[in-house]
Coordinates of C-alpha atoms in Angstrom, one line a residue:
M262 CA 0.0 0.0 0.0
G263 CA 1.4 3.4 -1.1
K264 CA 1.8 6.4 1.2
I265 CA -1.4 8.5 1.5
T266 CA -1.1 12.1 0.4
Y267 CA -3.3 14.4 2.4
K268 CA -4.7 17.7 1.5
R269 CA -3.6 20.0 4.3
L270 CA -6.2 22.4 5.8
K271 CA -6.4 24.6 8.9
G272 CA -9.2 25.7 11.1
S273 CA -12.7 24.6 11.8
Q274 CA -14.5 26.8 9.2
N275 CA -16.7 25.0 6.6
M276 CA -16.0 21.6 8.2
R277 CA -19.2 20.1 6.8
Q278 CA -18.5 21.2 3.2
R279 CA -14.9 20.1 3.4
L280 CA -15.7 16.6 4.7
L281 CA -18.5 16.2 2.1
L282 CA -16.4 17.3 -0.9
A283 CA -13.4 15.3 0.3
T284 CA -15.7 12.2 0.4
L285 CA -17.2 12.8 -3.0
K286 CA -13.8 13.3 -4.6
S287 CA -12.0 10.6 -2.5
T288 CA -9.5 13.2 -1.3
P289 CA -7.7 12.5 2.0
V290 CA -7.6 15.6 4.2
L291 CA -5.5 16.6 7.2
I292 CA -7.2 19.3 9.2
E293 CA -5.2 21.0 12.0
D294 CA -6.0 23.8 14.6
I295 CA -9.7 22.8 14.8
H296 CA -11.3 25.3 17.2
A297 CA -7.8 25.8 18.6
G298 CA -8.5 29.3 19.9
D299 CA -11.7 28.4 21.7
T300 CA -12.1 27.9 25.4
L301 CA -12.8 24.2 24.7
P302 CA -10.6 23.4 21.7
G303 CA -11.2 20.4 19.4
L304 CA -14.0 18.9 17.3
R305 CA -17.5 19.6 18.4
P306 CA -20.0 16.7 19.2
H307 CA -21.9 17.4 16.0
E308 CA -18.7 17.3 13.9
I309 CA -17.7 14.0 15.4
S310 CA -21.3 12.7 14.8
L311 CA -21.0 13.8 11.1
L312 CA -17.8 11.8 10.7
R313 CA -19.4 8.7 12.3
L314 CA -22.3 9.1 9.8
F315 CA -19.9 9.2 6.9
E316 CA -18.2 6.2 8.3
K317 CA -21.5 4.3 8.2
L318 CA -22.2 5.2 4.6
T319 CA -18.7 4.3 3.2
D320 CA -16.4 1.3 3.0
D321 CA -12.7 1.5 4.0
C322 CA -13.0 4.9 5.6
L323 CA -10.1 5.9 7.9
I324 CA -10.6 8.5 10.7
E325 CA -7.8 9.6 13.1
I326 CA -8.3 12.2 15.8
N327 CA -5.6 13.3 18.2
E328 CA -6.2 13.5 22.0
T329 CA -7.2 17.1 22.1
G330 CA -9.5 16.8 19.0
T331 CA -7.7 19.7 17.3
K332 CA -6.2 17.5 14.5
L333 CA -8.1 15.2 12.1
K334 CA -6.9 12.8 9.5
Y335 CA -9.7 11.7 7.2
K336 CA -9.3 9.2 4.3
P337 CA -12.7 8.8 2.6
G338 CA -13.9 5.4 1.6
I339 CA -16.2 4.2 -1.2
I340 CA -19.7 5.6 -0.8
V341 CA -21.8 2.5 -0.4
G342 CA -25.2 3.7 1.0
G343 CA -27.5 0.8 1.9
S344 CA -30.6 0.2 4.0
H345 CA -31.3 -0.6 7.6
L346 CA -29.0 2.2 8.7
V347 CA -29.6 4.2 11.9
H348 CA -27.8 7.3 13.2
D349 CA -28.3 9.3 16.3
C350 CA -27.5 12.9 15.4
G351 CA -27.3 14.0 19.1
F352 CA -28.5 17.3 20.5
S353 CA -25.9 19.9 19.6
R354 CA -27.2 20.4 16.1
A355 CA -30.5 19.4 14.4
I356 CA -31.0 16.7 11.9
G357 CA -31.1 19.4 9.2
Y358 CA -27.4 19.9 9.7
F359 CA -26.8 16.3 8.5
L360 CA -29.4 16.2 5.7
E361 CA -27.6 18.3 3.1
P362 CA -24.4 16.2 2.9
L363 CA -26.4 13.0 3.4
I364 CA -28.6 13.8 0.3
L365 CA -25.6 14.4 -1.9
L366 CA -23.7 11.3 -0.7
G367 CA -26.8 9.2 -1.2
L368 CA -27.1 10.3 -4.8
F369 CA -23.6 9.0 -5.6
A370 CA -23.8 5.9 -3.5
R371 CA -23.5 2.3 -4.7
K372 CA -26.9 1.4 -3.4
T373 CA -30.1 3.3 -2.5
L374 CA -29.8 5.0 0.8
V375 CA -32.4 4.1 3.4
I376 CA -31.6 5.5 6.9
I377 CA -33.3 6.4 10.2
L378 CA -32.1 9.7 11.8
K379 CA -32.8 10.5 15.4
G380 CA -32.4 13.8 17.3
I381 CA -33.8 17.3 16.9
T382 CA -36.1 17.7 13.9
N383 CA -36.8 21.4 14.3
D384 CA -34.8 24.2 15.7
S385 CA -34.0 27.9 14.9
K386 CA -30.4 27.3 13.7
D387 CA -30.6 24.6 11.0
P388 CA -33.2 24.1 8.3
S389 CA -36.1 22.0 9.5
V390 CA -36.9 18.5 8.1
D391 CA -40.1 20.1 6.8
T392 CA -38.1 22.6 4.7
F393 CA -35.9 19.8 3.2
R394 CA -39.0 17.9 2.2
S395 CA -40.8 21.0 0.7
T396 CA -37.9 22.8 -0.8
A397 CA -34.7 20.8 -1.2
F398 CA -36.4 17.8 -2.8
P399 CA -38.1 19.9 -5.5
L400 CA -34.7 21.6 -6.1
L401 CA -33.1 18.1 -6.8
R402 CA -35.6 17.5 -9.6
H403 CA -34.1 20.4 -11.6
F404 CA -30.9 18.4 -11.8
G405 CA -32.5 15.2 -13.1
V406 CA -33.1 13.4 -9.7
P407 CA -36.3 11.4 -10.0
S408 CA -38.9 12.4 -7.4
E409 CA -40.3 8.9 -7.1
G410 CA -37.4 7.6 -5.0
L411 CA -37.1 10.7 -2.7
K412 CA -38.8 10.1 0.6
L413 CA -38.7 11.8 4.0
E414 CA -41.1 10.6 6.7
I415 CA -41.4 12.4 10.1
K416 CA -42.2 9.6 12.5
S417 CA -41.8 11.8 15.6
R418 CA -40.8 15.4 16.2
G419 CA -38.2 16.6 18.6
V420 CA -37.1 20.1 19.6
S421 CA -34.2 21.2 21.8
P422 CA -32.9 20.6 24.4
H423 CA -33.7 16.9 24.5
G424 CA -34.8 16.0 21.0
G425 CA -36.6 12.7 20.6
G426 CA -37.4 13.2 16.9
E427 CA -37.1 10.5 14.3
V428 CA -37.2 10.7 10.5
H429 CA -36.9 8.0 7.8
L430 CA -35.0 9.1 4.7
T431 CA -34.7 7.4 1.3
I432 CA -32.4 8.8 -1.4
P433 CA -32.1 7.1 -4.8
T434 CA -28.8 6.7 -6.6
V435 CA -28.2 8.5 -10.0
Q436 CA -25.6 7.8 -12.7
H437 CA -25.0 11.5 -12.9
L438 CA -26.8 14.8 -12.4
T439 CA -28.2 16.9 -15.3
A440 CA -26.9 20.4 -15.9
T441 CA -29.5 23.1 -15.6
M442 CA -30.3 26.6 -17.1
W443 CA -32.5 27.9 -14.3
T444 CA -32.8 31.7 -14.2
D445 CA -36.5 32.3 -14.4
E446 CA -37.9 32.9 -10.9
G447 CA -41.5 33.2 -12.1
M448 CA -44.3 34.7 -10.0
V449 CA -45.5 33.4 -6.6
K450 CA -48.7 31.4 -7.2
R451 CA -49.3 29.9 -3.8
I452 CA -48.1 29.6 -0.2
R453 CA -47.9 26.3 1.6
G454 CA -46.7 25.5 5.1
E455 CA -47.0 23.5 8.3
A456 CA -47.3 24.6 11.9
F457 CA -46.4 22.0 14.5
T458 CA -46.7 21.7 18.3
T459 CA -45.0 19.2 20.6
R460 CA -46.1 18.8 24.3
V461 CA -47.9 22.2 24.2
S462 CA -51.5 23.3 23.5
V463 CA -52.7 22.8 19.9
Q464 CA -54.0 26.4 20.2
L465 CA -50.5 27.7 19.7
G466 CA -50.3 26.1 16.3
N467 CA -53.6 27.7 15.3
E468 CA -52.4 31.1 16.5
M469 CA -49.3 30.8 14.3
I470 CA -51.4 29.8 11.3
Y471 CA -53.9 32.6 11.8
A472 CA -51.2 35.3 12.1
A473 CA -49.3 34.1 9.0
R474 CA -52.4 33.9 6.9
G475 CA -53.4 37.4 8.1
I476 CA -50.3 38.7 6.1
F477 CA -50.5 36.4 3.1
N478 CA -54.2 36.7 2.4
R479 CA -53.8 40.4 1.6
L480 CA -51.4 39.4 -1.2
L481 CA -52.8 36.2 -2.8
P482 CA -55.8 33.9 -2.3
D483 CA -54.1 30.5 -2.5
V484 CA -52.7 30.1 1.0
Y485 CA -52.8 26.8 3.0
I486 CA -50.9 26.1 6.2
A487 CA -51.5 22.7 7.7
S488 CA -51.4 21.9 11.4
D489 CA -49.3 19.0 12.9
Y490 CA -50.2 18.5 16.6
R491 CA -47.9 15.8 18.1
K492 CA -48.4 14.2 21.5
R493 CA -47.1 11.3 23.5
L494 CA -44.3 9.3 21.8
E495 CA -44.6 11.3 18.6
A496 CA -44.0 14.6 20.4
G497 CA -40.4 13.9 21.4
N498 CA -38.9 14.8 24.8
S499 CA -39.3 18.6 25.0
P500 CA -42.1 21.2 24.6
G501 CA -42.0 23.5 21.6
Y502 CA -43.7 24.8 18.5
G503 CA -42.8 26.2 15.1
I504 CA -43.8 26.8 11.5
S505 CA -42.3 26.3 8.1
L506 CA -43.5 28.2 5.0
V507 CA -42.8 27.8 1.3
A508 CA -43.7 30.1 -1.6
E509 CA -44.2 28.1 -4.9
T510 CA -43.7 30.0 -8.1
T511 CA -45.0 29.6 -11.7
S512 CA -41.5 28.4 -12.8
G513 CA -41.2 25.7 -10.2
C514 CA -39.1 27.6 -7.6
C515 CA -39.7 27.0 -3.9
I516 CA -38.7 29.8 -1.6
S517 CA -38.8 28.8 2.1
A518 CA -38.4 30.0 5.7
D519 CA -38.9 28.2 9.0
T520 CA -38.4 28.8 12.7
T521 CA -38.9 26.9 16.0
V522 CA -39.5 28.1 19.5
S523 CA -38.3 25.9 22.4
Y524 CA -36.4 26.1 25.7
P525 CA -32.7 26.7 25.3
R526 CA -30.4 23.7 25.9
G527 CA -29.9 23.2 29.6
D528 CA -32.7 25.6 30.7
E529 CA -35.8 23.5 30.2
E530 CA -36.2 22.2 33.7
E531 CA -35.8 25.7 35.2
D532 CA -38.3 27.2 32.8
I533 CA -40.9 24.5 33.5
E534 CA -40.6 25.1 37.2
D535 CA -41.0 28.9 36.9
E536 CA -42.4 29.8 33.5
G537 CA -42.4 33.5 34.6
K538 CA -38.6 33.6 34.5
K539 CA -38.2 33.0 30.8
E540 CA -41.4 32.9 28.7
L541 CA -41.3 31.6 25.1
I542 CA -42.2 34.0 22.2
P543 CA -45.9 34.3 21.7
A544 CA -47.1 32.0 18.9
A545 CA -48.9 34.8 17.0
D546 CA -45.7 36.8 16.9
V547 CA -43.8 33.7 15.6
G548 CA -46.3 33.3 12.7
E549 CA -46.3 37.0 11.8
K550 CA -42.6 37.3 11.9
L551 CA -41.9 34.2 9.8
A552 CA -44.4 35.4 7.2
S553 CA -42.4 38.7 7.0
V554 CA -39.1 36.7 6.7
L555 CA -40.5 34.7 3.8
L556 CA -41.7 37.9 2.0
E557 CA -38.1 39.3 2.4
E558 CA -36.7 36.1 0.9
I559 CA -39.1 36.5 -2.1
E560 CA -38.1 40.1 -2.5
K561 CA -34.4 39.2 -2.7
G562 CA -35.1 37.3 -5.9
G563 CA -33.4 34.2 -7.2
V564 CA -34.6 30.6 -7.9
V565 CA -33.8 29.5 -4.3
D566 CA -33.8 31.2 -0.9
S567 CA -30.5 32.2 0.9
T568 CA -30.5 29.0 3.0
H569 CA -30.4 26.8 -0.1
Q570 CA -27.7 28.6 -2.1
G571 CA -25.0 26.3 -0.9
L572 CA -26.9 23.2 -2.0
L573 CA -27.7 24.8 -5.4
F574 CA -24.0 25.6 -6.0
L575 CA -22.9 22.1 -5.0
L576 CA -25.4 20.5 -7.4
C577 CA -24.2 22.7 -10.3
A578 CA -20.6 21.9 -9.6
L579 CA -21.3 18.1 -9.4
C580 CA -23.0 18.1 -12.8
P581 CA -21.3 16.5 -15.9
K582 CA -18.9 18.6 -18.0
D583 CA -21.6 21.0 -19.2
V584 CA -22.7 24.5 -18.5
S585 CA -25.1 25.3 -15.6
K586 CA -26.6 28.7 -15.2
V587 CA -28.6 29.9 -12.1
R588 CA -29.9 33.1 -10.6
V589 CA -29.9 33.9 -6.9
G590 CA -30.5 36.9 -4.7
K591 CA -27.7 38.5 -2.7
L592 CA -25.0 35.9 -2.1
S593 CA -25.3 34.6 1.5
P594 CA -22.1 34.0 3.6
Y595 CA -22.8 30.3 3.5
G596 CA -23.1 30.5 -0.3
I597 CA -19.8 32.4 -0.6
E598 CA -18.0 29.9 1.6
T599 CA -19.4 27.0 -0.4
L600 CA -18.1 28.5 -3.7
R601 CA -14.6 28.7 -2.2
E602 CA -14.6 25.1 -1.1
I603 CA -16.0 24.0 -4.5
R604 CA -13.1 25.8 -6.1
D605 CA -10.5 24.2 -3.8
F606 CA -11.8 20.6 -4.0
L607 CA -13.5 20.3 -7.4
D608 CA -11.4 22.9 -9.3
V609 CA -14.7 24.4 -10.5
Q610 CA -15.0 28.2 -10.7
F611 CA -18.2 30.1 -11.1
V612 CA -18.6 33.1 -13.4
I613 CA -20.5 35.6 -11.2
K614 CA -22.4 38.4 -12.9
P615 CA -24.6 40.9 -11.0
D616 CA -27.9 41.8 -12.7
P617 CA -28.5 45.5 -11.7
S618 CA -32.0 45.6 -13.2
T619 CA -33.2 43.0 -10.7
G620 CA -30.7 43.2 -7.9
T621 CA -30.0 39.5 -8.3
V622 CA -26.8 37.6 -9.3
I623 CA -26.4 35.2 -12.2
L624 CA -23.8 32.4 -11.7
K625 CA -22.5 30.1 -14.4
C626 CA -20.1 27.2 -14.2
W627 CA -18.7 24.2 -16.1
G628 CA -19.5 21.0 -14.2
S629 CA -16.8 18.8 -12.7
G630 CA -18.0 15.7 -14.5
M631 CA -18.9 13.8 -11.4
K632 CA -20.2 10.3 -12.2
N633 CA -21.5 7.4 -10.0
L634 CA -19.2 4.7 -11.3
S635 CA -20.1 2.2 -8.6
R636 CA -23.9 2.5 -8.9
K637 CA -25.8 -0.8 -9.0
T638 CA -28.4 -0.8 -11.8
T639 CA -30.2 -3.9 -10.7

């Protein structure tokens, strides 16, 4: 066996994108000074959990972490996928943190990916599982991914601090993606959404729906927000509530926004004992505020919202050697960092051209030629 040559990197920034792209390109990486300047240096629990998840999906993967957790050697294995997989995502980040890399790895796996993910389904930091189902899945169809095989079932919901949620995810394999020319945003034709409650009164869900509809109904007639009231085992281990919204356009774009309200990690017991100390945000305010956030995302323009820019750019870069052209609103910090990692790992550079007439940005790239050579066709 020959000596392994590692791509040397420093720092903890963009850890998720780096590990994902390293796995897709089979590039061994050596990352040093991970959170070295923090009070508690080293890999965070969710970063270790992500590595363990990649380990489950691949064959012949090698992971070495030093005693302080500030140095990581990672040699990716062959992406196998498979069924009957289970992964506990923990409580430091929501399941949404793991879904984006999981979807992309699943597409280029040897076998269809069927996995159960446990943890927090909804929080205010990561995209909710509802948003992935209503927005990320339609986005994949623009790149030739068949909708029939995509499946995400929410068996139980879980919010912070103690989670308890469970989702079942199925991702089909593809031989390759399809380059896209996607610059027409279209006009918003309808608003869809879902308000959920776990271990709290169903009335809170109704208040969120009523407040959000109060804003949207002034603008268009086709507005429907469903209610998902969970109790007992399906409600997870912590009380909370939230809402996810998506604007569907005439050209097939899905612009989304979501939020969740729950007790902060480590404070739930104190708050339950004395609710007067730290009350949760009123449900009506949550619905009204998120409706305003969605309108702001629509106003920015583009074929995706700011949360999904990174996924859009990754899909463009992983296409065959053909031109993809997309339109987005103002580039988000996450989108910019993703473009940098794509350049460094895939050697794909985007031509970025602002469109002053609309305030949007048009990006064009030549795909890396990524193919699924190990896919089983039986």
